[in-house]
Amino acid sequence: DADVTQTPRNRITKTGKRIMLECSQTKGHDRMYWYRQDPGLGLRLIYYSFDVKDINKGEISDGYSVSRQAQAKFSLSLESAIPNQTALYFCATSEGRLAGSYNEQFFGPGTRLTVL
Amino acid sequence: KQEVTQIPAALSVPEGENLVLNCSFTDSAIYNLQWFRQDPGKGLTSLLLIQSSQREQTSGRLNASLDKSSGRSTLYIAASQPGDSATYLCAVHNAGNMLTFGGGTRLMVKP
């Protein structure tokens, strides 16, 4: 079984709809991240969480919100989806609760989101 | 702001060749550098993580080097195989363990 799972894997929705993408991990890692990947722009960080009570904005957080329901679960929400949020979304995890620790990040399989 | 560049953007080689993928970054104050592989429509697979205090890291036919002072890393693939065909991404770990990614090198190894 995969260590980092994402649901759904594919989603097509309409402008203005609320969408939630979910991420679960069995690696026991404290840190979790959400990225989006766009052709020509690479991967960019949306939000990250160092533990259940710690949520931080990344480079492109506008239009998104997150919830860290448990150590193993981190969900990303689009409150009112718009077409330029069409992208491939990745969840990632890493060890290291302490500030200053920099550890390998492990990625989920991705969710392909299309907003019409 | 950290910027990461990968050259070339695409590369096609015959099977069996040794090849080098390049990654450069603008801010040398990085913590680690990580190389990933991405297959079409798939997630990212971590290949190698080089700590900032290391010069290189090896895994099988892969060898990654890091020169922080010059802002460069290379990924060397020995005896390339068709199964190595994928996009290779490098990413630097900045403060707060946030990753900045390069745009990737799309590699095609022809049988």
PDB file of C-alpha atoms in Angstrom:
ATOM      1  CA  ASP A   1       0.000   0.000   0.000  1.00  0.00           C
ATOM      2  CA  ALA A   2       1.140   3.513  -0.806  1.00  0.00           C
ATOM      3  CA  ASP A   3       2.548   5.541   2.087  1.00  0.00           C
ATOM      4  CA  VAL A   4       0.958   8.804   0.917  1.00  0.00           C
ATOM      5  CA  THR A   5      -2.479   8.615  -0.661  1.00  0.00           C
ATOM      6  CA  GLN A   6      -4.629  11.297  -2.232  1.00  0.00           C
ATOM      7  CA  THR A   7      -8.330  11.321  -3.023  1.00  0.00           C
ATOM      8  CA  PRO A   8      -9.802  11.854  -5.491  1.00  0.00           C
ATOM      9  CA  ARG A   9      -7.242  11.129  -8.196  1.00  0.00           C
ATOM     10  CA  ASN A  10      -9.191  13.043 -10.806  1.00  0.00           C
ATOM     11  CA  ARG A  11     -11.933  15.631 -10.450  1.00  0.00           C
ATOM     12  CA  ILE A  12     -13.808  17.827 -12.867  1.00  0.00           C
ATOM     13  CA  THR A  13     -15.874  20.612 -11.389  1.00  0.00           C
ATOM     14  CA  LYS A  14     -17.509  23.895 -12.317  1.00  0.00           C
ATOM     15  CA  THR A  15     -16.583  27.451 -11.467  1.00  0.00           C
ATOM     16  CA  GLY A  16     -17.867  28.485  -8.057  1.00  0.00           C
ATOM     17  CA  LYS A  17     -18.092  24.988  -6.562  1.00  0.00           C
ATOM     18  CA  ARG A  18     -16.435  24.054  -3.289  1.00  0.00           C
ATOM     19  CA  ILE A  19     -13.885  21.289  -3.618  1.00  0.00           C
ATOM     20  CA  MET A  20     -11.936  19.337  -1.025  1.00  0.00           C
ATOM     21  CA  LEU A  21      -8.840  17.293  -1.783  1.00  0.00           C
ATOM     22  CA  GLU A  22      -7.716  14.838   0.842  1.00  0.00           C
ATOM     23  CA  CYS A  23      -4.342  13.441   1.784  1.00  0.00           C
ATOM     24  CA  SER A  24      -3.525  10.602   4.152  1.00  0.00           C
ATOM     25  CA  GLN A  25      -0.172   9.161   5.146  1.00  0.00           C
ATOM     26  CA  THR A  26       1.005   6.082   6.985  1.00  0.00           C
ATOM     27  CA  LYS A  27       4.636   7.174   7.273  1.00  0.00           C
ATOM     28  CA  GLY A  28       4.153   8.638  10.727  1.00  0.00           C
ATOM     29  CA  HIS A  29       5.589  11.969   9.599  1.00  0.00           C
ATOM     30  CA  ASP A  30       4.815  15.183  11.400  1.00  0.00           C
ATOM     31  CA  ARG A  31       5.088  17.543   8.446  1.00  0.00           C
ATOM     32  CA  MET A  32       2.684  17.694   5.526  1.00  0.00           C
ATOM     33  CA  TYR A  33       2.552  19.931   2.466  1.00  0.00           C
ATOM     34  CA  TRP A  34       0.315  20.819  -0.459  1.00  0.00           C
ATOM     35  CA  TYR A  35       1.785  21.776  -3.839  1.00  0.00           C
ATOM     36  CA  ARG A  36       0.335  22.507  -7.238  1.00  0.00           C
ATOM     37  CA  GLN A  37       2.033  21.775 -10.529  1.00  0.00           C
ATOM     38  CA  ASP A  38       1.355  23.777 -13.675  1.00  0.00           C
ATOM     39  CA  PRO A  39       3.001  23.267 -17.062  1.00  0.00           C
ATOM     40  CA  GLY A  40       5.887  25.690 -17.428  1.00  0.00           C
ATOM     41  CA  LEU A  41       5.682  26.846 -13.791  1.00  0.00           C
ATOM     42  CA  GLY A  42       6.888  23.780 -11.949  1.00  0.00           C
ATOM     43  CA  LEU A  43       5.663  22.890  -8.469  1.00  0.00           C
ATOM     44  CA  ARG A  44       4.722  25.635  -6.037  1.00  0.00           C
ATOM     45  CA  LEU A  45       3.916  25.374  -2.348  1.00  0.00           C
ATOM     46  CA  ILE A  46       0.354  26.234  -1.289  1.00  0.00           C
ATOM     47  CA  TYR A  47       0.287  25.417   2.442  1.00  0.00           C
ATOM     48  CA  TYR A  48       2.308  23.411   4.911  1.00  0.00           C
ATOM     49  CA  SER A  49       1.821  22.063   8.404  1.00  0.00           C
ATOM     50  CA  PHE A  50       4.525  21.079  10.882  1.00  0.00           C
ATOM     51  CA  ASP A  51       2.057  19.436  13.248  1.00  0.00           C
ATOM     52  CA  VAL A  52      -1.683  19.350  13.953  1.00  0.00           C
ATOM     53  CA  LYS A  53      -1.726  22.812  15.508  1.00  0.00           C
ATOM     54  CA  ASP A  54       0.668  24.449  13.081  1.00  0.00           C
ATOM     55  CA  ILE A  55      -0.532  25.671   9.668  1.00  0.00           C
ATOM     56  CA  ASN A  56       1.455  27.995   7.432  1.00  0.00           C
ATOM     57  CA  LYS A  57       0.859  29.706   4.118  1.00  0.00           C
ATOM     58  CA  GLY A  58       3.127  28.916   1.243  1.00  0.00           C
ATOM     59  CA  GLU A  59       3.941  30.811  -1.907  1.00  0.00           C
ATOM     60  CA  ILE A  60       0.441  30.742  -3.458  1.00  0.00           C
ATOM     61  CA  SER A  61      -2.177  30.331  -0.719  1.00  0.00           C
ATOM     62  CA  ASP A  62      -4.800  32.784  -2.029  1.00  0.00           C
ATOM     63  CA  GLY A  63      -8.033  30.988  -2.894  1.00  0.00           C
ATOM     64  CA  TYR A  64      -7.143  27.918  -0.813  1.00  0.00           C
ATOM     65  CA  SER A  65      -7.599  26.766   2.762  1.00  0.00           C
ATOM     66  CA  VAL A  66      -6.386  23.692   4.622  1.00  0.00           C
ATOM     67  CA  SER A  67      -7.289  21.556   7.605  1.00  0.00           C
ATOM     68  CA  ARG A  68      -5.000  19.230   9.544  1.00  0.00           C
ATOM     69  CA  GLN A  69      -7.495  16.831  11.081  1.00  0.00           C
ATOM     70  CA  ALA A  70      -4.894  14.491  12.552  1.00  0.00           C
ATOM     71  CA  GLN A  71      -1.209  13.759  12.212  1.00  0.00           C
ATOM     72  CA  ALA A  72      -2.008  11.515   9.266  1.00  0.00           C
ATOM     73  CA  LYS A  73      -4.536  13.697   7.439  1.00  0.00           C
ATOM     74  CA  PHE A  74      -4.223  17.031   5.672  1.00  0.00           C
ATOM     75  CA  SER A  75      -6.955  18.337   3.400  1.00  0.00           C
ATOM     76  CA  LEU A  76      -6.950  21.186   0.900  1.00  0.00           C
ATOM     77  CA  SER A  77     -10.105  23.133   0.088  1.00  0.00           C
ATOM     78  CA  LEU A  78     -11.010  25.429  -2.745  1.00  0.00           C
ATOM     79  CA  GLU A  79     -13.929  27.432  -1.380  1.00  0.00           C
ATOM     80  CA  SER A  80     -15.049  28.728  -4.782  1.00  0.00           C
ATOM     81  CA  ALA A  81     -13.142  27.082  -7.593  1.00  0.00           C
ATOM     82  CA  ILE A  82     -12.021  29.110 -10.592  1.00  0.00           C
ATOM     83  CA  PRO A  83     -10.585  27.925 -13.925  1.00  0.00           C
ATOM     84  CA  ASN A  84      -7.032  29.059 -13.180  1.00  0.00           C
ATOM     85  CA  GLN A  85      -6.974  26.573 -10.301  1.00  0.00           C
ATOM     86  CA  THR A  86      -6.930  23.800 -12.876  1.00  0.00           C
ATOM     87  CA  ALA A  87      -3.700  21.953 -12.087  1.00  0.00           C
ATOM     88  CA  LEU A  88      -2.120  18.810 -10.704  1.00  0.00           C
ATOM     89  CA  TYR A  89      -2.126  18.902  -6.899  1.00  0.00           C
ATOM     90  CA  PHE A  90       0.371  17.004  -4.768  1.00  0.00           C
ATOM     91  CA  CYS A  91       0.510  16.233  -1.099  1.00  0.00           C
ATOM     92  CA  ALA A  92       3.884  15.539   0.499  1.00  0.00           C
ATOM     93  CA  THR A  93       5.208  14.540   3.915  1.00  0.00           C
ATOM     94  CA  SER A  94       8.497  14.695   5.782  1.00  0.00           C
ATOM     95  CA  GLU A  95       9.860  13.917   9.221  1.00  0.00           C
ATOM     96  CA  GLY A  96      11.060  16.513  11.655  1.00  0.00           C
ATOM     97  CA  ARG A  97       8.908  18.393  14.085  1.00  0.00           C
ATOM     98  CA  LEU A  98      11.753  20.577  15.302  1.00  0.00           C
ATOM     99  CA  ALA A  99      12.440  23.864  13.582  1.00  0.00           C
ATOM    100  CA  GLY A 100      15.661  23.653  11.642  1.00  0.00           C
ATOM    101  CA  SER A 101      15.337  20.017  10.604  1.00  0.00           C
ATOM    102  CA  TYR A 102      15.312  19.483   6.874  1.00  0.00           C
ATOM    103  CA  ASN A 103      14.305  16.108   5.699  1.00  0.00           C
ATOM    104  CA  GLU A 104      13.464  14.256   2.537  1.00  0.00           C
ATOM    105  CA  GLN A 105       9.959  14.917   1.266  1.00  0.00           C
ATOM    106  CA  PHE A 106       7.783  12.089  -0.025  1.00  0.00           C
ATOM    107  CA  PHE A 107       4.978  12.767  -2.458  1.00  0.00           C
ATOM    108  CA  GLY A 108       1.567  11.301  -3.103  1.00  0.00           C
ATOM    109  CA  PRO A 109       0.339  10.307  -6.578  1.00  0.00           C
ATOM    110  CA  GLY A 110      -1.400  13.598  -7.222  1.00  0.00           C
ATOM    111  CA  THR A 111      -4.933  14.806  -7.935  1.00  0.00           C
ATOM    112  CA  ARG A 112      -5.726  16.163 -11.366  1.00  0.00           C
ATOM    113  CA  LEU A 113      -8.292  18.947 -10.924  1.00  0.00           C
ATOM    114  CA  THR A 114     -10.103  20.582 -13.820  1.00  0.00           C
ATOM    115  CA  VAL A 115     -12.302  23.623 -13.196  1.00  0.00           C
ATOM    116  CA  LEU A 116     -14.629  24.425 -16.085  1.00  0.00           C
TER     117      LEU A 116
ATOM    118  CA  LYS B   1      13.776  34.840  -3.731  1.00  0.00           C
ATOM    119  CA  GLN B   2      15.308  31.477  -4.587  1.00  0.00           C
ATOM    120  CA  GLU B   3      15.160  30.493  -8.238  1.00  0.00           C
ATOM    121  CA  VAL B   4      16.050  27.040  -9.540  1.00  0.00           C
ATOM    122  CA  THR B   5      16.878  26.381 -13.173  1.00  0.00           C
ATOM    123  CA  GLN B   6      17.354  23.058 -14.921  1.00  0.00           C
ATOM    124  CA  ILE B   7      19.171  22.673 -18.193  1.00  0.00           C
ATOM    125  CA  PRO B   8      18.452  21.167 -20.633  1.00  0.00           C
ATOM    126  CA  ALA B   9      14.665  21.226 -20.586  1.00  0.00           C
ATOM    127  CA  ALA B  10      14.591  18.092 -22.714  1.00  0.00           C
ATOM    128  CA  LEU B  11      17.152  15.471 -23.641  1.00  0.00           C
ATOM    129  CA  SER B  12      17.059  12.457 -25.938  1.00  0.00           C
ATOM    130  CA  VAL B  13      19.850   9.872 -25.845  1.00  0.00           C
ATOM    131  CA  PRO B  14      20.416   6.343 -27.120  1.00  0.00           C
ATOM    132  CA  GLU B  15      20.347   3.518 -24.621  1.00  0.00           C
ATOM    133  CA  GLY B  16      23.645   2.881 -22.846  1.00  0.00           C
ATOM    134  CA  GLU B  17      24.875   6.475 -22.777  1.00  0.00           C
ATOM    135  CA  ASN B  18      26.062   8.147 -19.622  1.00  0.00           C
ATOM    136  CA  LEU B  19      24.394  11.500 -19.133  1.00  0.00           C
ATOM    137  CA  VAL B  20      24.401  14.548 -16.892  1.00  0.00           C
ATOM    138  CA  LEU B  21      21.454  16.679 -15.861  1.00  0.00           C
ATOM    139  CA  ASN B  22      22.139  20.147 -14.493  1.00  0.00           C
ATOM    140  CA  CYS B  23      20.477  22.166 -11.770  1.00  0.00           C
ATOM    141  CA  SER B  24      21.444  25.688 -10.672  1.00  0.00           C
ATOM    142  CA  PHE B  25      20.084  27.849  -7.868  1.00  0.00           C
ATOM    143  CA  THR B  26      20.472  31.548  -7.150  1.00  0.00           C
ATOM    144  CA  ASP B  27      20.735  31.572  -3.344  1.00  0.00           C
ATOM    145  CA  SER B  28      23.537  29.382  -2.020  1.00  0.00           C
ATOM    146  CA  ALA B  29      22.099  29.407   1.523  1.00  0.00           C
ATOM    147  CA  ILE B  30      20.291  26.122   1.036  1.00  0.00           C
ATOM    148  CA  TYR B  31      19.912  23.311   3.543  1.00  0.00           C
ATOM    149  CA  ASN B  32      19.522  20.259   1.335  1.00  0.00           C
ATOM    150  CA  LEU B  33      18.941  19.472  -2.317  1.00  0.00           C
ATOM    151  CA  GLN B  34      16.664  16.717  -3.497  1.00  0.00           C
ATOM    152  CA  TRP B  35      16.369  15.041  -6.907  1.00  0.00           C
ATOM    153  CA  PHE B  36      13.056  13.541  -8.004  1.00  0.00           C
ATOM    154  CA  ARG B  37      11.772  11.499 -10.881  1.00  0.00           C
ATOM    155  CA  GLN B  38       8.262  12.057 -12.304  1.00  0.00           C
ATOM    156  CA  ASP B  39       6.627   9.700 -14.770  1.00  0.00           C
ATOM    157  CA  PRO B  40       3.830  11.063 -16.991  1.00  0.00           C
ATOM    158  CA  GLY B  41       0.636  11.590 -15.007  1.00  0.00           C
ATOM    159  CA  LYS B  42       2.265  10.235 -11.868  1.00  0.00           C
ATOM    160  CA  GLY B  43       3.597  11.550  -8.605  1.00  0.00           C
ATOM    161  CA  LEU B  44       7.174  12.375  -7.689  1.00  0.00           C
ATOM    162  CA  THR B  45       9.594   9.680  -6.600  1.00  0.00           C
ATOM    163  CA  SER B  46      12.491  10.815  -4.457  1.00  0.00           C
ATOM    164  CA  LEU B  47      15.802   9.685  -5.926  1.00  0.00           C
ATOM    165  CA  LEU B  48      18.492  11.301  -3.810  1.00  0.00           C
ATOM    166  CA  LEU B  49      18.783  13.818  -0.998  1.00  0.00           C
ATOM    167  CA  ILE B  50      22.090  15.638  -0.591  1.00  0.00           C
ATOM    168  CA  GLN B  51      22.666  17.293   2.753  1.00  0.00           C
ATOM    169  CA  SER B  52      24.201  20.759   2.567  1.00  0.00           C
ATOM    170  CA  SER B  53      27.397  19.453   4.158  1.00  0.00           C
ATOM    171  CA  GLN B  54      27.786  16.702   1.547  1.00  0.00           C
ATOM    172  CA  ARG B  55      29.415  16.904  -1.849  1.00  0.00           C
ATOM    173  CA  GLU B  56      27.717  13.928  -3.433  1.00  0.00           C
ATOM    174  CA  GLN B  57      25.307  11.075  -2.950  1.00  0.00           C
ATOM    175  CA  THR B  58      25.021   7.808  -4.850  1.00  0.00           C
ATOM    176  CA  SER B  59      22.227   5.323  -5.420  1.00  0.00           C
ATOM    177  CA  GLY B  60      22.780   2.550  -7.931  1.00  0.00           C
ATOM    178  CA  ARG B  61      23.446   4.078 -11.341  1.00  0.00           C
ATOM    179  CA  LEU B  62      22.673   7.567 -10.057  1.00  0.00           C
ATOM    180  CA  ASN B  63      25.172  10.000  -8.626  1.00  0.00           C
ATOM    181  CA  ALA B  64      24.271  13.501  -7.540  1.00  0.00           C
ATOM    182  CA  SER B  65      26.795  16.187  -6.692  1.00  0.00           C
ATOM    183  CA  LEU B  66      26.373  19.500  -4.930  1.00  0.00           C
ATOM    184  CA  ASP B  67      28.499  22.641  -5.053  1.00  0.00           C
ATOM    185  CA  LYS B  68      26.778  25.150  -2.809  1.00  0.00           C
ATOM    186  CA  SER B  69      29.265  27.954  -3.388  1.00  0.00           C
ATOM    187  CA  SER B  70      28.649  27.959  -7.117  1.00  0.00           C
ATOM    188  CA  GLY B  71      24.933  27.201  -6.798  1.00  0.00           C
ATOM    189  CA  ARG B  72      25.036  23.993  -8.813  1.00  0.00           C
ATOM    190  CA  SER B  73      24.056  20.367  -8.647  1.00  0.00           C
ATOM    191  CA  THR B  74      24.368  17.636 -11.236  1.00  0.00           C
ATOM    192  CA  LEU B  75      22.643  14.291 -11.571  1.00  0.00           C
ATOM    193  CA  TYR B  76      24.751  11.704 -13.361  1.00  0.00           C
ATOM    194  CA  ILE B  77      22.997   8.659 -14.815  1.00  0.00           C
ATOM    195  CA  ALA B  78      25.277   5.832 -15.870  1.00  0.00           C
ATOM    196  CA  ALA B  79      24.464   3.370 -18.635  1.00  0.00           C
ATOM    197  CA  SER B  80      21.036   4.832 -19.347  1.00  0.00           C
ATOM    198  CA  GLN B  81      18.087   2.513 -20.030  1.00  0.00           C
ATOM    199  CA  PRO B  82      14.681   3.090 -21.666  1.00  0.00           C
ATOM    200  CA  GLY B  83      13.132   2.721 -18.218  1.00  0.00           C
ATOM    201  CA  ASP B  84      14.985   5.858 -17.150  1.00  0.00           C
ATOM    202  CA  SER B  85      12.752   7.904 -19.443  1.00  0.00           C
ATOM    203  CA  ALA B  86      10.930  10.406 -17.236  1.00  0.00           C
ATOM    204  CA  THR B  87      11.083  14.000 -16.089  1.00  0.00           C
ATOM    205  CA  TYR B  88      13.785  14.713 -13.511  1.00  0.00           C
ATOM    206  CA  LEU B  89      13.229  17.523 -11.036  1.00  0.00           C
ATOM    207  CA  CYS B  90      15.629  19.095  -8.612  1.00  0.00           C
ATOM    208  CA  ALA B  91      14.446  21.003  -5.569  1.00  0.00           C
ATOM    209  CA  VAL B  92      16.305  22.978  -2.930  1.00  0.00           C
ATOM    210  CA  HIS B  93      15.331  23.011   0.721  1.00  0.00           C
ATOM    211  CA  ASN B  94      15.084  26.586   1.946  1.00  0.00           C
ATOM    212  CA  ALA B  95      14.388  27.949   5.405  1.00  0.00           C
ATOM    213  CA  GLY B  96      11.397  26.249   6.982  1.00  0.00           C
ATOM    214  CA  ASN B  97      11.968  23.092   4.931  1.00  0.00           C
ATOM    215  CA  MET B  98      10.118  24.606   2.005  1.00  0.00           C
ATOM    216  CA  LEU B  99      11.123  23.294  -1.384  1.00  0.00           C
ATOM    217  CA  THR B 100      11.764  25.410  -4.455  1.00  0.00           C
ATOM    218  CA  PHE B 101      11.594  23.330  -7.616  1.00  0.00           C
ATOM    219  CA  GLY B 102      13.253  23.660 -10.964  1.00  0.00           C
ATOM    220  CA  GLY B 103      11.233  23.273 -14.141  1.00  0.00           C
ATOM    221  CA  GLY B 104      12.577  19.778 -14.805  1.00  0.00           C
ATOM    222  CA  THR B 105      14.465  17.961 -17.536  1.00  0.00           C
ATOM    223  CA  ARG B 106      12.402  15.620 -19.702  1.00  0.00           C
ATOM    224  CA  LEU B 107      14.597  12.632 -20.551  1.00  0.00           C
ATOM    225  CA  MET B 108      13.949  10.153 -23.352  1.00  0.00           C
ATOM    226  CA  VAL B 109      16.206   7.113 -23.631  1.00  0.00           C
ATOM    227  CA  LYS B 110      15.769   5.374 -26.963  1.00  0.00           C
ATOM    228  CA  PRO B 111      16.271   1.617 -27.297  1.00  0.00           C
TER     229      PRO B 111
END
